[in-house]
Short mmCIF file of C-alpha atoms in Angstrom, two decimals:
data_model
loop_
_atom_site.label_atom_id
_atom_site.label_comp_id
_atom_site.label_asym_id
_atom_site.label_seq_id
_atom_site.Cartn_x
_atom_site.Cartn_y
_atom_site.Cartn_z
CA UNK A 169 125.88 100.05 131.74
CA UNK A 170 124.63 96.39 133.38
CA UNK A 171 122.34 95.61 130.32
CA UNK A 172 121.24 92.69 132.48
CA UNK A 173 119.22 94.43 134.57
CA UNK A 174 115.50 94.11 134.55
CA UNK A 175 114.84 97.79 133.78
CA UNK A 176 116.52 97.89 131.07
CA UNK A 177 115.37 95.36 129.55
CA UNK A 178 111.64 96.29 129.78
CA UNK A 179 112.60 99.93 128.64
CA UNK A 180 114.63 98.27 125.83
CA UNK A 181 111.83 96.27 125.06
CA UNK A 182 109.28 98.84 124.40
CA UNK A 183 111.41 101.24 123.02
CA UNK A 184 112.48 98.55 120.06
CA UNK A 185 108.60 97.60 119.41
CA UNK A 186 108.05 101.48 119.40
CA UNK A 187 110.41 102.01 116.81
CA UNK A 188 110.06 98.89 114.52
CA UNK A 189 105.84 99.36 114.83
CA UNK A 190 106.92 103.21 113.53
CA UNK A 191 108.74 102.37 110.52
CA UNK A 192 106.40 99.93 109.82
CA UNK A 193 103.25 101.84 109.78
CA UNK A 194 104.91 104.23 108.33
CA UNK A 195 105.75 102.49 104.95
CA UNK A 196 102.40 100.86 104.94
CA UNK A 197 100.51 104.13 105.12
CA UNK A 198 103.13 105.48 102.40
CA UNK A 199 102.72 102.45 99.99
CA UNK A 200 99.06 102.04 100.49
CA UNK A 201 98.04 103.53 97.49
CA UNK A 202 100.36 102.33 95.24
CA UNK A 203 99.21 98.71 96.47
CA UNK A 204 95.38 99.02 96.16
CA UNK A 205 96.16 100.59 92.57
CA UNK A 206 97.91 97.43 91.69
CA UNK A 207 95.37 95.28 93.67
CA UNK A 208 92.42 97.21 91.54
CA UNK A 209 94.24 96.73 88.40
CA UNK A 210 94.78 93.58 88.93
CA UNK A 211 91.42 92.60 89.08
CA UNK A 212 90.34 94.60 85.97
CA UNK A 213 92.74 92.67 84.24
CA UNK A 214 91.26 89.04 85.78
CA UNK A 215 87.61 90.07 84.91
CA UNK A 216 89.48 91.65 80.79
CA UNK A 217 91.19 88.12 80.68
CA UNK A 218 88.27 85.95 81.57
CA UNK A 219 86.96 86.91 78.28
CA UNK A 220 89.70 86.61 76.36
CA UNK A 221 90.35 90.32 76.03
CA UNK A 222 93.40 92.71 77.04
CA UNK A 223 95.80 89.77 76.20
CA UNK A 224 98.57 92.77 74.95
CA UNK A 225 99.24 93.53 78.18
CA UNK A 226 102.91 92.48 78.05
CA UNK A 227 103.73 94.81 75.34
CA UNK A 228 102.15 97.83 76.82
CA UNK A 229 104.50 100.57 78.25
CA UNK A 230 101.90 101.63 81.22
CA UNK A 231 100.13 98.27 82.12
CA UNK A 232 97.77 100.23 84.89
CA UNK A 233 96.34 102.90 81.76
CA UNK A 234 96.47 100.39 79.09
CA UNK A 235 94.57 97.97 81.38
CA UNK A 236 92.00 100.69 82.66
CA UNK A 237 91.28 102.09 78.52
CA UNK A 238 90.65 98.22 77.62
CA UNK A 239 88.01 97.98 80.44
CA UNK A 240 85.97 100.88 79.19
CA UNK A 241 86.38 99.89 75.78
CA UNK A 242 84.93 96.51 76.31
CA UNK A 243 82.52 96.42 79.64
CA UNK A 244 79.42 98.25 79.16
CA UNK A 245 78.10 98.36 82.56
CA UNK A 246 78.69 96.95 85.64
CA UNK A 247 75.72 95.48 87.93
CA UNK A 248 74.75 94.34 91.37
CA UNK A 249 72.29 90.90 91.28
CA UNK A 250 70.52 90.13 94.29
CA UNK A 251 70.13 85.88 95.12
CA UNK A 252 67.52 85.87 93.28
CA UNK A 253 68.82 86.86 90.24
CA UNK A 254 67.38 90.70 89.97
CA UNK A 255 69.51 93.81 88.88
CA UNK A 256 69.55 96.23 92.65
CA UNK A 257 72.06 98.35 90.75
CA UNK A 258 73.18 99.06 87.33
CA UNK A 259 75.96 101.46 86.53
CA UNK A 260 77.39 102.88 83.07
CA UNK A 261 80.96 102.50 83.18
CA UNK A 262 81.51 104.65 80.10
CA UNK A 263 79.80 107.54 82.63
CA UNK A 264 81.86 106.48 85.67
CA UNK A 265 85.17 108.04 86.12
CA UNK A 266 86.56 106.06 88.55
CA UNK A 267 86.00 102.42 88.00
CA UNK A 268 87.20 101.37 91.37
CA UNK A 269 84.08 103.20 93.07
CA UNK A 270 81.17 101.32 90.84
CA UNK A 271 79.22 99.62 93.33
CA UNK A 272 79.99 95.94 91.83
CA UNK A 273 83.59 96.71 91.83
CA UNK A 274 83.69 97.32 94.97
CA UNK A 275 81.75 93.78 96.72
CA UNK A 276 84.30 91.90 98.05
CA UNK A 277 84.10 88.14 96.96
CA UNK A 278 84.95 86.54 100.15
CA UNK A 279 82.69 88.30 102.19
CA UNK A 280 80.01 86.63 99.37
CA UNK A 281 81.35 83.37 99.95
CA UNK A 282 80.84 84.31 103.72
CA UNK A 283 77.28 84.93 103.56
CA UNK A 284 77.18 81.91 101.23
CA UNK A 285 78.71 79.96 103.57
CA UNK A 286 75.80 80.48 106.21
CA UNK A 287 73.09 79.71 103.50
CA UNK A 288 74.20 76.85 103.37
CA UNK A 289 74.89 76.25 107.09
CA UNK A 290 71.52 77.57 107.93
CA UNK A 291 68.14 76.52 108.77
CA UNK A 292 65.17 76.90 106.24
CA UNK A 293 64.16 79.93 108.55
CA UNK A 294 67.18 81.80 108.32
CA UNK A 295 67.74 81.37 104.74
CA UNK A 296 65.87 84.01 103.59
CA UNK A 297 67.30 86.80 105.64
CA UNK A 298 70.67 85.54 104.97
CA UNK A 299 69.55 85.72 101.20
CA UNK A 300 68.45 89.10 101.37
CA UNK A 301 72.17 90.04 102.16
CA UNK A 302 73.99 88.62 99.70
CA UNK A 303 74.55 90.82 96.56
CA UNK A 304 76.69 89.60 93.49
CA UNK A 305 78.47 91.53 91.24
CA UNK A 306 77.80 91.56 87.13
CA UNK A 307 80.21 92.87 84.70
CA UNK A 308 78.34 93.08 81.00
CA UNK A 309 81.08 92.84 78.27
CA UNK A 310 81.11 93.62 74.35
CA UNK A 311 83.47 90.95 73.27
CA UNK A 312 84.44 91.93 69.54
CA UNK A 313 83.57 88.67 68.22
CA UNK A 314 81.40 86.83 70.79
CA UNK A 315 78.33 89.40 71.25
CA UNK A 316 77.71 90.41 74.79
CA UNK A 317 79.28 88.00 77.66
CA UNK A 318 78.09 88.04 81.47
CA UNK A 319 81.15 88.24 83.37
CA UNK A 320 80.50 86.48 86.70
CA UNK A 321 83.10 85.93 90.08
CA UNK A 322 83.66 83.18 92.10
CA UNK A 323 85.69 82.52 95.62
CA UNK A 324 86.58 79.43 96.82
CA UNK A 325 88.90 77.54 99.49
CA UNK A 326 91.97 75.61 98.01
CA UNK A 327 94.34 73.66 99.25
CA UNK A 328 96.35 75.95 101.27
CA UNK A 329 94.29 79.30 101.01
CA UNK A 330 91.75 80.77 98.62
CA UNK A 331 91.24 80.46 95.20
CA UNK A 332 89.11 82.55 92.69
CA UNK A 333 87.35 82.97 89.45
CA UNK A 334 85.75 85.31 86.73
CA UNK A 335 83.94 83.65 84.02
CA UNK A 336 82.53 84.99 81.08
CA UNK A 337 78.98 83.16 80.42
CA UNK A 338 77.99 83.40 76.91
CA UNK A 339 75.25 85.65 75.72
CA UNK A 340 72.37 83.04 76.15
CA UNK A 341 73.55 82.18 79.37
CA UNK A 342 73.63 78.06 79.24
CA UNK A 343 77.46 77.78 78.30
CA UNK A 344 81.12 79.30 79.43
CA UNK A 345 83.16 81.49 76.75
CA UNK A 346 86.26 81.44 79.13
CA UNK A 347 87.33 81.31 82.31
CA UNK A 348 90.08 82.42 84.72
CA UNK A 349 91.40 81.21 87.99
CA UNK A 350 93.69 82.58 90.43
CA UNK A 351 95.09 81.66 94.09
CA UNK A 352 96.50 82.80 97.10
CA UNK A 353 98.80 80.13 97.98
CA UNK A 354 98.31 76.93 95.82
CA UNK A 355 102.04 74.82 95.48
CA UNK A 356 103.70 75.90 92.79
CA UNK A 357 103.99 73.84 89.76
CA UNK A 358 101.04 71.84 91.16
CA UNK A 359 97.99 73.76 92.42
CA UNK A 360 99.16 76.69 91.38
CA UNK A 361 98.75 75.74 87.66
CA UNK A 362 95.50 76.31 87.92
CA UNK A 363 96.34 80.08 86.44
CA UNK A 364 97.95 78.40 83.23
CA UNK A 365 96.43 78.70 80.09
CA UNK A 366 96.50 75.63 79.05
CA UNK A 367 94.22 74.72 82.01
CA UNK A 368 91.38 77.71 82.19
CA UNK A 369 91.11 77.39 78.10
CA UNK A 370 89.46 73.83 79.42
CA UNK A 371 86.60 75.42 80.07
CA UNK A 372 86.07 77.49 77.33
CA UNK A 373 82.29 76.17 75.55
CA UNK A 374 81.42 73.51 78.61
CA UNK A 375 77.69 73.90 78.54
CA UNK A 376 76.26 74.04 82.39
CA UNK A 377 72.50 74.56 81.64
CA UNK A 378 70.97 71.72 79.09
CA UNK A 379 67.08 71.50 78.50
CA UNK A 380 66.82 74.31 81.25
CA UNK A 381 68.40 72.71 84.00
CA UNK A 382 71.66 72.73 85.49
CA UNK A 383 74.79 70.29 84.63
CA UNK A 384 77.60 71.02 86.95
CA UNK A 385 81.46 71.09 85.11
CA UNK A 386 82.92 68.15 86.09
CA UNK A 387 87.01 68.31 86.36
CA UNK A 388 88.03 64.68 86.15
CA UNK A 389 91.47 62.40 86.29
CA UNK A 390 92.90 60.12 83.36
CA UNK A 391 91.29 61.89 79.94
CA UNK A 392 88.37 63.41 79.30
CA UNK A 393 85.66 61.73 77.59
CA UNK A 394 82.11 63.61 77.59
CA UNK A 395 83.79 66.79 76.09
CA UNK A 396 81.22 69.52 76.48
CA UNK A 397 81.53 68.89 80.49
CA UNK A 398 84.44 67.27 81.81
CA UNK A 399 87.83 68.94 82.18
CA UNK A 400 90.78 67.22 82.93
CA UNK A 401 92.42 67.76 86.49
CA UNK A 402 95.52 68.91 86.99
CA UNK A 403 97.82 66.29 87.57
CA UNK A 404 99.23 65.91 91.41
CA UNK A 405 96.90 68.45 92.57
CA UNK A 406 93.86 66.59 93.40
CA UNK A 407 92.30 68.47 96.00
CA UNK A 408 93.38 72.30 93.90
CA UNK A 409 91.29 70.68 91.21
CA UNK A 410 87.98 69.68 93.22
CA UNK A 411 88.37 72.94 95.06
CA UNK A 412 87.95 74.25 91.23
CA UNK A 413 85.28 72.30 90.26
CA UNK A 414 83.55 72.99 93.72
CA UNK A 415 83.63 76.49 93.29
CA UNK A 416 82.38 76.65 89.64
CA UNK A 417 79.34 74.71 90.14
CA UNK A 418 77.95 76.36 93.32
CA UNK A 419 78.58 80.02 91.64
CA UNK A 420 77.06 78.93 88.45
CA UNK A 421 74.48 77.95 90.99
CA UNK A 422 74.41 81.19 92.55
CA UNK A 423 74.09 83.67 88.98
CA UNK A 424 71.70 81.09 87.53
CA UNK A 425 68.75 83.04 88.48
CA UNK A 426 69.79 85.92 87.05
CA UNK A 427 71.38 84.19 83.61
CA UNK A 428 67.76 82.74 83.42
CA UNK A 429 66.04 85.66 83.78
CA UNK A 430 68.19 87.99 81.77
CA UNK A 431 69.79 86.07 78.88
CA UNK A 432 68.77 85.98 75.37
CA UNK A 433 67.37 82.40 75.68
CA UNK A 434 64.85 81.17 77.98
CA UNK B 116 140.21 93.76 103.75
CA UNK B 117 141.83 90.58 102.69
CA UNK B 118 139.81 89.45 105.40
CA UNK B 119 136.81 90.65 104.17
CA UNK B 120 136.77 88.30 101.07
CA UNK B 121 137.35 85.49 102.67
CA UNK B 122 134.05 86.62 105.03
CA UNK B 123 132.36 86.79 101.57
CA UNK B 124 133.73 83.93 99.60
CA UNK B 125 133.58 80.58 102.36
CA UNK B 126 129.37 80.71 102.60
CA UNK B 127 129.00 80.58 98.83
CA UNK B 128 130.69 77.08 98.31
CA UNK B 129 132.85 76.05 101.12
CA UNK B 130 130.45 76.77 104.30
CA UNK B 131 127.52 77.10 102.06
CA UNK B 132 124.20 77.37 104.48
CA UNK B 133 122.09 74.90 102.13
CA UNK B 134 124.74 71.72 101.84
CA UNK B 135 127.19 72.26 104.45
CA UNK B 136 125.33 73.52 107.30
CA UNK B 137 121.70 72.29 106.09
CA UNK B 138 120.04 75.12 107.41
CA UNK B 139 116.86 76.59 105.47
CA UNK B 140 116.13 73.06 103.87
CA UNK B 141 112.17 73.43 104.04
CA UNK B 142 112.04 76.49 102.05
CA UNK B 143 114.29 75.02 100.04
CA UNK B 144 112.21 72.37 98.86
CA UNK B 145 108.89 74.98 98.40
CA UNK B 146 109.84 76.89 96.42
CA UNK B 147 112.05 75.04 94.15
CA UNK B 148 109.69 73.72 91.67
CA UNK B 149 109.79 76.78 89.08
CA UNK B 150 113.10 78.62 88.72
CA UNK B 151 111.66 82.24 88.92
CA UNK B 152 110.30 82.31 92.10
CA UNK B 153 113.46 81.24 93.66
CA UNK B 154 115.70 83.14 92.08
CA UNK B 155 113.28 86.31 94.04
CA UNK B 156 113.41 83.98 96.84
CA UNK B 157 117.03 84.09 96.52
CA UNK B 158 116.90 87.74 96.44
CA UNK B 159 114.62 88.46 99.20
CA UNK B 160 116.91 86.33 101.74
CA UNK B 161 119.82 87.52 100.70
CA UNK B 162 118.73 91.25 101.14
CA UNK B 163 117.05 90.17 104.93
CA UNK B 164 119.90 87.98 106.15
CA UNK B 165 122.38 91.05 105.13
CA UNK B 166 120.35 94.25 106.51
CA UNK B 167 119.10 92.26 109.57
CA UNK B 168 122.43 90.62 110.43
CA UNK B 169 124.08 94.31 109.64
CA UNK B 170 121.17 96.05 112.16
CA UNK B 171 121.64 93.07 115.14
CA UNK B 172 125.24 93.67 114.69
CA UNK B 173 124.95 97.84 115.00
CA UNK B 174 122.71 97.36 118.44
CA UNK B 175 124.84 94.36 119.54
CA UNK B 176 125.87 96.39 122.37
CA UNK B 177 123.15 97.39 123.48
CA UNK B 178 120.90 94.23 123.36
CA UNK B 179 119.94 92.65 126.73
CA UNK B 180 121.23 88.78 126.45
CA UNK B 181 118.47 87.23 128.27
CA UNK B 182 115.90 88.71 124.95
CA UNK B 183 118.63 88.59 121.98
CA UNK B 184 116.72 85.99 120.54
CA UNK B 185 113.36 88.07 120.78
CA UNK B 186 115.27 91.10 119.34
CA UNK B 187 116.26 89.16 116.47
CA UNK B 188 113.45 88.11 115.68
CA UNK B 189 111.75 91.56 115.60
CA UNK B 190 114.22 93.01 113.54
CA UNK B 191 114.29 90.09 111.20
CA UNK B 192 110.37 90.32 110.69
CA UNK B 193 110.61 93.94 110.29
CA UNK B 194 112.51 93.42 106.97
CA UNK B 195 110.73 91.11 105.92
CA UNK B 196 107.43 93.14 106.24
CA UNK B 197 109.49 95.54 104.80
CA UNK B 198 110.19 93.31 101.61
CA UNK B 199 106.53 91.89 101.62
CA UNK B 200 105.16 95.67 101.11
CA UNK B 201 107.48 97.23 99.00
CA UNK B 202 106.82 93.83 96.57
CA UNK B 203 103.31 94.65 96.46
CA UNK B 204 103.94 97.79 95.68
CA UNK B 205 106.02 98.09 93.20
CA UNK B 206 106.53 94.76 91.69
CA UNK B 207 102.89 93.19 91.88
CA UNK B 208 103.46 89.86 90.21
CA UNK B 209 106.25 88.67 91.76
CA UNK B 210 104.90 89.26 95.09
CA UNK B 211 101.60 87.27 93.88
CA UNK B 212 104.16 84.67 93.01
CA UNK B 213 106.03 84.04 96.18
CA UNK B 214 102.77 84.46 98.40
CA UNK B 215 102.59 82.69 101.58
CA UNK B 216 106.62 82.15 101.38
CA UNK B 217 107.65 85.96 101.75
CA UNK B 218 106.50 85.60 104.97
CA UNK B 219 107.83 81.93 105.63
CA UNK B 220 111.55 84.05 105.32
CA UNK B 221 111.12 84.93 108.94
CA UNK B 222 111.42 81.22 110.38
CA UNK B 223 114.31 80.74 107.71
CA UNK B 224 117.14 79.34 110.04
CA UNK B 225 120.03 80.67 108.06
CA UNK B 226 119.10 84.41 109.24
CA UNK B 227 118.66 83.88 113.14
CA UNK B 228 121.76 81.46 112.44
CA UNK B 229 124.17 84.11 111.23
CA UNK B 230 122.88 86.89 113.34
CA UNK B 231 123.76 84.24 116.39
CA UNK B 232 127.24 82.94 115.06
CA UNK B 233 128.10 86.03 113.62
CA UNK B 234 126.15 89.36 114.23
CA UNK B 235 126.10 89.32 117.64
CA UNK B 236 130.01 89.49 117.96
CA UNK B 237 131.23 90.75 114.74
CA UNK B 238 131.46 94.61 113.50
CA UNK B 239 128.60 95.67 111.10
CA UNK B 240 130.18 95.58 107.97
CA UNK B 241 131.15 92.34 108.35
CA UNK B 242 128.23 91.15 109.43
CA UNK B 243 126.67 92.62 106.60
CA UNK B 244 128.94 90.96 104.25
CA UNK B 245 128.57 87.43 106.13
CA UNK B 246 124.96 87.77 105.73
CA UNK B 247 124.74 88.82 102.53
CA UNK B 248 126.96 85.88 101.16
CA UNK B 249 124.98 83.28 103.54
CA UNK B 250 121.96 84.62 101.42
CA UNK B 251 123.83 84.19 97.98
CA UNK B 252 124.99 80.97 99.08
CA UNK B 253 121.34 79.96 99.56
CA UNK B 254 120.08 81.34 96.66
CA UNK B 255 122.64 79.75 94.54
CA UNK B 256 121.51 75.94 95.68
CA UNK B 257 118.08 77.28 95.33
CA UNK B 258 118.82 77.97 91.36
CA UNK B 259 120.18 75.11 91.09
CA UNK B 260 117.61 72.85 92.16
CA UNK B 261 115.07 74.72 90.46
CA UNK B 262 116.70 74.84 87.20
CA UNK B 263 116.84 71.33 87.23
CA UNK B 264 113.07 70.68 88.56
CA UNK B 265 111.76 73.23 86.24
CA UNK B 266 113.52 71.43 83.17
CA UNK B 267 112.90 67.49 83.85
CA UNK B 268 109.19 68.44 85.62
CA UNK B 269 107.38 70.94 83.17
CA UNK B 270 110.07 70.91 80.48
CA UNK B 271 110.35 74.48 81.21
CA UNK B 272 113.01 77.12 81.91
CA UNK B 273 111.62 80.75 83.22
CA UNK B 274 107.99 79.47 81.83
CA UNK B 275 109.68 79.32 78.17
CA UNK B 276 109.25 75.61 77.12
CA UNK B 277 113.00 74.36 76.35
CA UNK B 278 112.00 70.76 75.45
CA UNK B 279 111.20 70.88 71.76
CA UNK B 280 107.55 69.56 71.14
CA UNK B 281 108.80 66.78 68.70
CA UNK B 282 110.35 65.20 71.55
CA UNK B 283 107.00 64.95 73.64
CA UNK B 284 105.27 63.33 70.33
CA UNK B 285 108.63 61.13 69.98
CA UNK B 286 106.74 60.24 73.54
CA UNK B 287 109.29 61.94 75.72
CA UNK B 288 106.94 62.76 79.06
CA UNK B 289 107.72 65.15 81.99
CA UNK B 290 108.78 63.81 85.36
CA UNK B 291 105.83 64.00 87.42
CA UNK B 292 108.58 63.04 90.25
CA UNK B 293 110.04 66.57 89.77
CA UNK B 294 107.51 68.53 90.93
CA UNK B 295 106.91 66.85 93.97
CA UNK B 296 108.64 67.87 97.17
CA UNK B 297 110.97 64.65 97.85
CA UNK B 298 112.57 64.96 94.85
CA UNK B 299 113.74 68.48 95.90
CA UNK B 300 115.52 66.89 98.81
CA UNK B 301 117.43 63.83 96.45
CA UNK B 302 118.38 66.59 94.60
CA UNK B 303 119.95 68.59 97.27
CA UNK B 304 121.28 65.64 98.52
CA UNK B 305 123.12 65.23 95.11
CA UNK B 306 124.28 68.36 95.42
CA UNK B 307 125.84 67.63 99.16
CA UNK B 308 127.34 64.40 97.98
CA UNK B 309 129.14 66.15 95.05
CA UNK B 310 130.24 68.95 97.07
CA UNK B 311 131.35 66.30 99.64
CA UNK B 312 133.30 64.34 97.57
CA UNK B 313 135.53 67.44 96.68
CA UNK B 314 136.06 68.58 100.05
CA UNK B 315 137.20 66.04 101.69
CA UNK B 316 140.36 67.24 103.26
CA UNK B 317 138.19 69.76 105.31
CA UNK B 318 137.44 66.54 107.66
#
């Protein structure tokens, strides 16, 4: 057969896309569940780890069940804020069977950013509409030794993709108990070290709220000196680390209506 | 079959894709600066430059030559997809790890490389052996590298510190250099000027 001929090559063509776009839909559909499982888990684990909880993870047999009995062992309930710092929802997660379906589980952080994004971009008009949208999810959290933490998320824009957060804010709302980051896409070795210990235990006790009003986390270069609000930057990763810093100051920003209005202090 | 070890054996060392034939150098330097993602990295192409080099070579027949190039390059993003999603699925972490460079496998040059010098005209198993030790061959520069980038630049191997803490108070510091991308490629050019030196009578 003259497989030169322009026939066959358009039958050929479709016929191969056909087949490949098969397969491949195929295995997505078939894996789907097993990924958003692990996706879902995943993110139980961030907003366990943030406080400084679930860290026996490596020694249990079935990560996914140990993960999921930790979380509703240690987070009470899990809330919806509005902008301006009000509980819309508030949901038992002893009562809840699925954790996946609680309302603040489900918000997706970078459609927050989104709307965020806009605020910002927006005239003083539009800013209130735009306000009314955005709705930020609250885990509460019975730390064994800390009292109650609020465990807040963050989303950012790194260097090469997106980065994240979830911070536990101490009971009276004015300080950090811990913190965790995570990335999309971050080098390696640089960037990506943001997820290391020895860099997210920086920001456990920096105090962002001092005689009421707010003092943003500063990440700095070459040793930290004022220690209850500088961390020091990750070395060769400059922009990773103001991407950091960016993101934990303007969602500070964002929950501070709500820490104000619902922790212990005011 | 005495053949078919020689088909194996010459990409590992003598014809190796990384030194030799410098193909696949930029992933080479990305994801070189901790020694477990390459070693997956390793994996991954290895696994794609066999099955897709084995696939090409099944259809070679078949294949119009005025697309070849287009066919390739569905078949060789098909595994990879393929890869990506069965990562996520059943080995989370890992695929967290390697990220954005799962998907960077497709433009590696080693795979459309073989499938062109060898797939096209070669049986299948053959091909599938060629491409599989292409892929080890790569992998194996790609351990290399990162062993030694993981050790001098975060005094790590595997994320276990190696370096014994006395030494850092002693005021032993970590090779910032190490981390960064150039040194990647002095390393691999280390690595081509050893080999070199050894294989001379090849020239």
């Amino acid at each position: 057969m003259d497989t030169n001929k322009n026939s066959y090559t358009i039958i050929y063509t479709i016929a191969l896309v056909a087949v490949v776009a098969t397969i491949l839909a195929l295995v997505s559909i078939g894996l789907k569940d097993r990924q958003q499982t692990n996706i879902d888990v995943e993110k139980q684990s961030n907003i366990l780890g943030c406080a400084g909880l679930a860290q026996d993870v490596k020694n249990a047999s079935d990560k996914n069940a140990y993960i999921q009995e930790e979380f509703k062992k240690y987070i009470t309930e899990a809330l919806v804020i509005n902008a301006d710092g009000d509980i819309i929802v508030r949901e038992d997660i002893s009562k809840t069977d699925k954790i996946n379906q609680c309302a603040a589980f489900k918000i997706k952080p970078k459609e927050q950013f989104d709307i965020i994004k806009k605020i910002e971009a927006a005239s003083e008009a539009d800013k209130k509409a735009l306000k009314d949208k955005l709705q930020l999810p609250v885990f509460v959290c019975n730390t064994p030794n800390e009292g109650v933490n609020y465990i807040i998320s963050g989303y950012g824009a790194g260097l090469w993709g997106p980065i994240w957060t979830y911070m536990a804010i101490k009971e009276d709302g004015t300080g950090i108990a811990g913190a965790l980051f995570d990335h999309e896409g971050e080098t390696p070795g640089l960037g990506g070290d943001i997820v290391t210990e020895k860099f997210r235990n920086q920001f456990t006790d920096k105090i962002f709220i001092e005689n009421g009003s707010m003092v943003p986390v500063r990440i700095v270069k070459g040793g930290v000196k004022d220690k209850a609000h500088e961390v020091d930057a990750l070395s060769g990763a400059t922009i990773t680390s103001k991407a950091v810093e960016t993101m934990v100051n303007s969602w500070l920003a964002y929950y501070q209506p709500f820490l104000y209005k619902n922790a212990k202090n005011k | 079959m005495a053949m078919d070890k020689k088909i194996f054996t010459t990409p590992i060392i003598k014809a190796n894709p990384i030194t030799v034939l410098v193909l696949g150098i930029c992933s080479a330097l990305a994801v070189t600066v901790k020694l477990e993602p390459a070693i997956v990295m390793g994996i991954s192409v290895t696994l794609v430059t066999g099955l897709s080099s084995f696939l090409i070579s099944l259809i070679r027949k078949t294949i119009p030559n005025r697309i070849r190039i287009i066919v390739q390059l569905v078949v060789v993003a098909m595994f990879v997809i393929l890869i990506s999603e069965f990562l996520k699925a059943f080995v989370y972490d890992v695929s967290k790890q390697l990220s954005v460079y799962v998907g960077l496998i497709i433009t590696n040059c080693i795979i459309m490389g073989r499938i062109e010098a060898f797939g096209l005209t070669e049986k299948p198993l053959p091909s599938l052996v060629d491409g599989l030790a292409n892929g080890l061959g790569y992998g194996l520069i790609l351990v290399i590298v990162a062993l030694f980038r993981e050790l001098l630049g975060s005094g790590t191997i595997l994320g276990t510190q190696v370096i014994p803490q006395s030494l850092y108070e002693a005021g032993y510091m970590n090779n910032g250099l190490f981390i960064m991308p150039p040194m990647a490629l002095i390393l691999i050019g280390c690595l081509i000027w050893i080999q070199r030196s050894f294989q001379k009578e090849d020239n």
